[in-house]
Coordinates of C-alpha atoms and ligand atoms in Angstrom, one line a residue:
A1 CA 37.7 16.2 -24.1
K2 CA 38.8 14.3 -27.2
L3 CA 40.4 11.6 -25.0
H4 CA 37.2 11.4 -23.1
M5 CA 35.2 10.8 -26.3
I6 CA 37.6 8.0 -27.3
E7 CA 37.4 6.4 -23.9
K8 CA 33.6 6.7 -24.0
K9 CA 33.5 5.0 -27.3
K10 CA 35.8 2.3 -26.1
L11 CA 33.6 1.6 -23.1
Y12 CA 30.6 1.4 -25.4
Y13 CA 32.3 -1.0 -27.8
N14 CA 33.5 -3.2 -24.9
S15 CA 30.0 -3.6 -23.8
I16 CA 28.6 -4.7 -27.1
E17 CA 31.4 -6.7 -28.6
G18 CA 31.7 -10.4 -27.8
K19 CA 28.0 -10.8 -28.5
S20 CA 28.9 -13.8 -30.6
K21 CA 26.0 -16.1 -29.4
Y22 CA 28.0 -19.3 -29.4
N23 CA 30.8 -17.9 -27.2
S24 CA 28.4 -16.3 -24.8
K25 CA 26.2 -19.4 -24.5
K26 CA 29.2 -21.5 -23.7
I27 CA 30.4 -19.1 -21.0
L28 CA 26.9 -18.8 -19.6
D29 CA 26.6 -22.6 -19.3
N30 CA 29.9 -22.7 -17.5
L31 CA 28.9 -19.8 -15.3
N32 CA 25.6 -21.4 -14.3
A33 CA 27.3 -24.7 -13.6
E34 CA 29.9 -23.1 -11.4
I35 CA 27.2 -21.1 -9.5
A36 CA 25.3 -24.4 -9.0
K37 CA 28.5 -26.1 -7.6
G38 CA 28.8 -23.3 -5.1
R39 CA 32.1 -22.0 -6.5
F40 CA 31.0 -18.4 -6.4
L41 CA 31.3 -17.0 -2.9
V42 CA 29.9 -13.8 -1.4
Y43 CA 32.5 -12.1 0.7
V44 CA 31.5 -9.2 3.0
Q45 CA 33.6 -6.2 4.2
P46 CA 32.5 -3.9 7.0
K47 CA 32.1 -0.2 6.8
I48 CA 33.1 1.3 10.1
T49 CA 32.0 4.6 11.7
V50 CA 34.9 7.1 12.1
A51 CA 33.5 8.5 15.4
E52 CA 33.0 5.3 17.4
S53 CA 34.6 2.5 15.3
G54 CA 31.3 0.8 15.3
L55 CA 29.6 -1.1 12.4
Y56 CA 28.1 1.3 9.9
G57 CA 27.2 -1.1 7.1
A58 CA 28.7 -3.7 4.8
E59 CA 29.5 -4.4 1.2
A60 CA 29.0 -7.8 -0.5
L61 CA 31.9 -8.6 -2.9
I62 CA 31.9 -11.6 -5.3
R63 CA 34.8 -14.2 -5.4
Y64 CA 35.4 -17.3 -7.5
N65 CA 36.7 -20.3 -5.7
S66 CA 38.7 -22.1 -8.4
P67 CA 39.5 -25.7 -7.8
D68 CA 42.9 -25.1 -9.4
Y69 CA 43.9 -21.6 -8.2
G70 CA 41.9 -20.9 -5.0
V71 CA 39.9 -17.8 -4.3
I72 CA 40.0 -15.4 -7.3
P73 CA 39.1 -11.7 -7.0
P74 CA 36.5 -10.1 -9.3
V75 CA 39.0 -8.1 -11.4
K76 CA 40.0 -11.4 -13.0
F77 CA 36.6 -12.4 -14.3
I78 CA 34.2 -9.5 -14.2
P79 CA 35.5 -7.7 -17.3
T80 CA 34.9 -10.9 -19.4
L81 CA 31.4 -11.4 -18.0
E82 CA 30.6 -7.7 -18.7
K83 CA 31.9 -8.1 -22.2
E84 CA 29.8 -11.2 -22.8
G85 CA 26.7 -9.5 -21.4
L86 CA 26.6 -12.1 -18.5
I87 CA 27.4 -10.0 -15.4
R88 CA 23.7 -9.8 -14.5
H89 CA 23.9 -13.5 -13.4
I90 CA 26.5 -12.6 -10.8
D91 CA 24.8 -9.4 -9.7
F92 CA 21.5 -11.2 -9.1
F93 CA 23.3 -14.1 -7.5
V94 CA 24.9 -11.8 -5.0
L95 CA 21.6 -9.9 -4.4
E96 CA 19.9 -13.2 -3.6
E97 CA 22.7 -14.4 -1.3
V98 CA 22.6 -11.0 0.6
C99 CA 18.8 -11.4 1.0
K100 CA 19.3 -14.9 2.5
L101 CA 21.8 -13.4 4.9
I102 CA 19.6 -10.6 6.0
A103 CA 16.6 -12.9 6.3
K104 CA 18.7 -15.1 8.6
W105 CA 19.6 -12.1 10.7
I106 CA 16.0 -11.1 11.0
A107 CA 14.9 -14.6 12.0
E108 CA 17.6 -14.7 14.6
K109 CA 16.7 -11.2 15.9
R110 CA 20.2 -9.9 15.3
T111 CA 21.1 -6.2 14.9
L112 CA 20.7 -5.3 11.2
V113 CA 22.8 -3.2 9.0
P114 CA 22.2 -2.3 5.4
V115 CA 24.3 -4.4 3.0
S116 CA 25.5 -3.1 -0.4
V117 CA 25.3 -5.0 -3.6
N118 CA 27.3 -3.8 -6.7
F119 CA 25.4 -3.6 -9.9
S120 CA 27.1 -3.3 -13.3
R121 CA 25.9 -0.5 -15.5
T122 CA 24.6 -3.1 -18.0
T123 CA 22.5 -4.8 -15.4
L124 CA 21.1 -1.5 -14.3
L125 CA 20.2 -0.6 -17.9
E126 CA 18.0 -3.7 -18.3
S127 CA 14.4 -3.0 -18.8
R128 CA 12.3 -3.7 -15.6
I129 CA 15.5 -3.8 -13.5
A130 CA 13.5 -2.4 -10.5
D131 CA 11.0 -5.2 -10.8
S132 CA 13.7 -7.8 -11.0
I133 CA 15.4 -6.4 -7.8
E134 CA 12.1 -6.0 -6.0
E135 CA 10.9 -9.5 -6.9
I136 CA 14.0 -11.1 -5.2
V137 CA 14.0 -8.8 -2.2
D138 CA 10.3 -9.3 -1.5
R139 CA 10.6 -13.0 -1.9
Y140 CA 12.9 -13.0 1.2
G141 CA 10.7 -10.5 3.0
I142 CA 13.5 -8.0 3.4
P143 CA 12.6 -4.4 4.1
H144 CA 13.9 -2.4 1.1
E145 CA 15.9 0.0 3.2
Y146 CA 18.4 -2.8 4.1
I147 CA 19.5 -3.2 0.5
L148 CA 21.9 -0.6 -0.8
I149 CA 22.5 -0.5 -4.6
E150 CA 26.0 0.6 -5.4
I151 CA 26.3 2.4 -8.7
T152 CA 29.7 3.4 -9.9
E153 CA 30.0 7.1 -10.6
S154 CA 31.4 6.4 -14.1
A155 CA 28.2 4.8 -15.1
G156 CA 26.5 8.1 -14.8
Y157 CA 29.1 9.7 -17.0
I158 CA 28.0 7.5 -19.9
E159 CA 24.2 7.4 -19.9
K160 CA 23.4 10.1 -17.4
D161 CA 19.8 10.6 -18.1
T162 CA 19.0 6.9 -18.1
F163 CA 20.8 6.5 -14.8
I164 CA 18.9 9.3 -13.2
S165 CA 15.6 7.8 -14.2
I166 CA 16.5 4.3 -13.1
G167 CA 17.9 5.7 -9.8
K168 CA 14.6 7.6 -9.2
I169 CA 12.5 4.5 -9.8
L170 CA 14.7 2.5 -7.3
T171 CA 14.6 5.1 -4.6
A172 CA 10.8 5.6 -5.1
R173 CA 10.5 1.9 -4.3
G174 CA 12.4 2.4 -1.1
F175 CA 15.8 1.0 -2.1
S176 CA 18.9 3.0 -1.2
L177 CA 21.6 4.2 -3.6
S178 CA 25.2 4.3 -2.9
L179 CA 27.4 6.3 -5.2
D180 CA 30.5 4.1 -5.7
D181 CA 34.1 5.1 -6.8
F182 CA 33.3 8.8 -6.4
C183 CA 36.1 10.9 -7.8
S184 CA 37.8 8.2 -9.7
E185 CA 38.5 8.5 -13.5
Y186 CA 35.1 9.3 -14.9
S187 CA 33.6 11.9 -12.5
C188 CA 30.0 13.1 -12.7
V189 CA 29.5 15.5 -9.8
S190 CA 26.2 16.7 -11.2
L191 CA 24.7 13.2 -10.3
L192 CA 24.9 14.3 -6.7
G193 CA 22.2 16.8 -7.2
A194 CA 20.1 14.7 -9.6
L195 CA 19.5 11.7 -7.3
K196 CA 19.1 11.0 -3.6
F197 CA 22.0 8.9 -2.2
R198 CA 22.1 7.1 1.1
E199 CA 25.9 7.5 1.0
V200 CA 28.8 8.5 -1.2
K201 CA 31.8 6.3 -1.4
F202 CA 35.1 8.0 -2.1
D203 CA 37.4 6.0 -4.4
R204 CA 40.5 4.4 -3.0
S205 CA 42.6 6.3 -5.6
M206 CA 41.8 9.5 -3.7
I207 CA 42.2 8.1 -0.2
S208 CA 45.6 6.6 -1.0
Q209 CA 47.0 10.1 -1.8
L210 CA 46.0 11.6 1.6
G211 CA 48.8 12.8 3.8
G212 CA 51.5 12.2 1.2
G213 CA 52.8 15.7 1.5
E214 CA 50.7 16.5 -1.6
K215 CA 48.6 19.2 -0.1
T216 CA 46.2 19.4 -3.1
A217 CA 45.0 15.8 -2.7
D218 CA 44.0 16.6 0.9
T219 CA 42.3 19.8 -0.1
V220 CA 40.3 18.1 -2.9
C221 CA 39.2 15.4 -0.5
E222 CA 38.2 17.8 2.3
T223 CA 36.2 20.0 -0.1
M224 CA 34.4 17.0 -1.5
V225 CA 33.5 15.8 2.0
G226 CA 32.2 19.3 2.7
L227 CA 30.1 19.2 -0.5
C228 CA 28.6 15.9 0.3
S229 CA 27.7 16.9 3.9
K230 CA 26.1 20.1 2.6
L231 CA 23.9 17.9 0.5
G232 CA 23.2 15.7 3.5
Y233 CA 25.1 12.7 2.2
P234 CA 27.2 10.6 4.5
V235 CA 30.7 9.9 3.2
V236 CA 32.3 6.4 3.2
A237 CA 36.0 6.4 2.4
E238 CA 37.2 3.3 0.5
G239 CA 40.6 1.7 0.8
V240 CA 41.6 3.1 4.1
E241 CA 44.8 1.2 5.0
T242 CA 46.7 3.4 7.5
E243 CA 46.0 5.1 10.8
E244 CA 47.3 8.4 9.2
Q245 CA 44.6 8.2 6.5
L246 CA 42.0 7.5 9.2
E247 CA 43.1 10.5 11.3
I248 CA 43.0 12.8 8.3
L249 CA 39.5 11.6 7.4
K250 CA 38.4 12.1 11.0
K251 CA 39.6 15.7 10.8
F252 CA 37.6 16.2 7.5
K253 CA 34.5 14.8 9.3
C254 CA 34.2 11.8 7.0
D255 CA 31.4 9.5 8.4
A256 CA 32.7 5.9 7.8
V257 CA 35.6 4.0 6.3
Q258 CA 35.9 0.7 4.5
G259 CA 39.4 -0.6 4.2
F260 CA 42.1 -3.1 5.2
F261 CA 43.0 -0.9 8.2
F262 CA 39.9 -2.3 10.0
D263 CA 39.2 -5.4 8.1
R264 CA 39.4 -7.2 4.7
P265 CA 36.5 -8.7 2.9
M266 CA 35.8 -12.1 4.5
P267 CA 33.4 -15.0 4.0
A268 CA 29.8 -14.1 4.9
D269 CA 29.7 -16.5 7.9
E270 CA 32.9 -15.1 9.3
F271 CA 31.5 -11.6 8.9
E272 CA 28.3 -12.6 10.7
K273 CA 30.2 -14.1 13.7
K274 CA 32.4 -11.1 14.1
Y275 CA 30.0 -8.2 13.4
I276 CA 26.3 -9.1 13.6
Y277 CA 25.3 -9.3 17.2
S278 CA 22.2 -10.9 18.7
Q279 CA 19.9 -8.4 20.3
S280 CA 19.5 -9.1 24.0
Ligands
C2E1 P1 34.3 -1.7 -5.4 O1 32.8 -1.9 -5.4 O2 34.8 -0.3 -5.4 O3 34.7 -2.5 -4.1 C1 35.8 -2.1 -3.2 C2 37.1 -2.9 -3.6 O4 38.1 -2.4 -2.8 C3 37.0 -4.4 -3.2 O5 37.8 -5.1 -4.2 C4 37.7 -4.4 -1.9 O6 38.2 -5.7 -1.6 C5 38.8 -3.4 -2.1 N1 39.3 -2.9 -0.9 C6 38.6 -2.6 0.3 N2 39.5 -2.0 1.2 C7 40.7 -2.0 0.6 C8 42.0 -1.5 1.1 O7 42.2 -1.0 2.2 N3 43.0 -1.6 0.2 C9 42.8 -2.1 -1.1 N4 43.9 -2.2 -1.8 N5 41.7 -2.6 -1.5 C10 40.6 -2.5 -0.7 P2 37.3 -6.4 -4.8 O8 36.5 -7.2 -3.9 O9 38.4 -7.1 -5.5 O10 36.2 -5.9 -5.9 C11 36.7 -5.1 -7.0 C12 35.5 -4.5 -7.8 O11 34.8 -5.5 -8.4 C13 34.5 -3.8 -6.9 O12 35.0 -2.5 -6.6 C14 33.3 -3.8 -7.8 O13 33.4 -2.8 -8.7 C15 33.5 -5.1 -8.5 N6 32.5 -6.1 -7.9 C16 32.7 -6.9 -6.8 N7 31.6 -7.7 -6.6 C17 30.7 -7.4 -7.6 C18 29.4 -7.9 -8.0 O14 28.8 -8.7 -7.3 N8 28.9 -7.4 -9.1 C19 29.5 -6.4 -9.9 N9 28.9 -6.0 -11.0 N10 30.7 -5.9 -9.6 C20 31.4 -6.4 -8.5
MG2 MG1 31.3 -1.1 -4.5
MG3 MG1 33.5 -0.3 -8.3
MG4 MG1 34.4 1.5 -5.0

């Protein structure tokens, strides 16, 4: 418990340090310039149904295309942006790109699936966050149910009551919530009963332990899938890399999987060609 308190404090300090205006302003100017140059890319990874291996949904994931180093994953730049209080610019950029994609699919009469956008806890804590999200989604005429807002479970651990009230506002406006990284380091199982989720995403750290001879990992996973299904929440397993993991998840009656076993995150146009069919 003591360790948790220290970690909790650390997370809090991380989010408020680096508020030195000069530094943040410089990074923000760079950030906006890079966005304008098209150097931030939205990649998309499919979520696949376990029963039929069909398309269940998709998740949008940011990438930075560096002229010097090529395509850079978010782990390399998101912590800095969070520290500087600038991650909102990425979150809203991704939301808008996702809206453009879905608007295109609607215009072309393609089969739609809901698409997830990841929101940092600091973005979600902004005042009028629901208005900001709704303004963008409505500008593109997207029915709200096609936008899934992924909230990492650890966010609920820190400011639980605030998260519950924000989650309730978002669902009241017809947006769907996806509980991300479920059962990773900061767990908050009570969130399950406090909000209505469209899906619960099991963290890769849990999935990677499946079938390794460690019977307890399998038992925890199976029990958690059971808990979610009792609550009426579909389960999406993250980071499925092997057929063995898929078979175990099938046995546990997990609904969908997202992982390299089926496909990696890919540029949005590639995803569209491969997965989003025209209705005919
Ligand atoms: P996440 O939301 O949990 O996203 C899932 C991550 O798991 C992605 O990493 C994805 O590429 C990776 N993944 C999927 N299947 C597999 C697999 O089979 N094996 C392995 N090893 N990895 C797999 P990615 O794209 O590097 O993103 C990392 C994290 O960065 C995300 O975790 C999310 O927390 C954050 N992130 C990404 N895009 C955004 C964004 O637009 N805004 C914010 N705030 N955070 C973002
Ligand atoms: Mg996510
Ligand atoms: Mg995450
Ligand atoms: Mg996750």
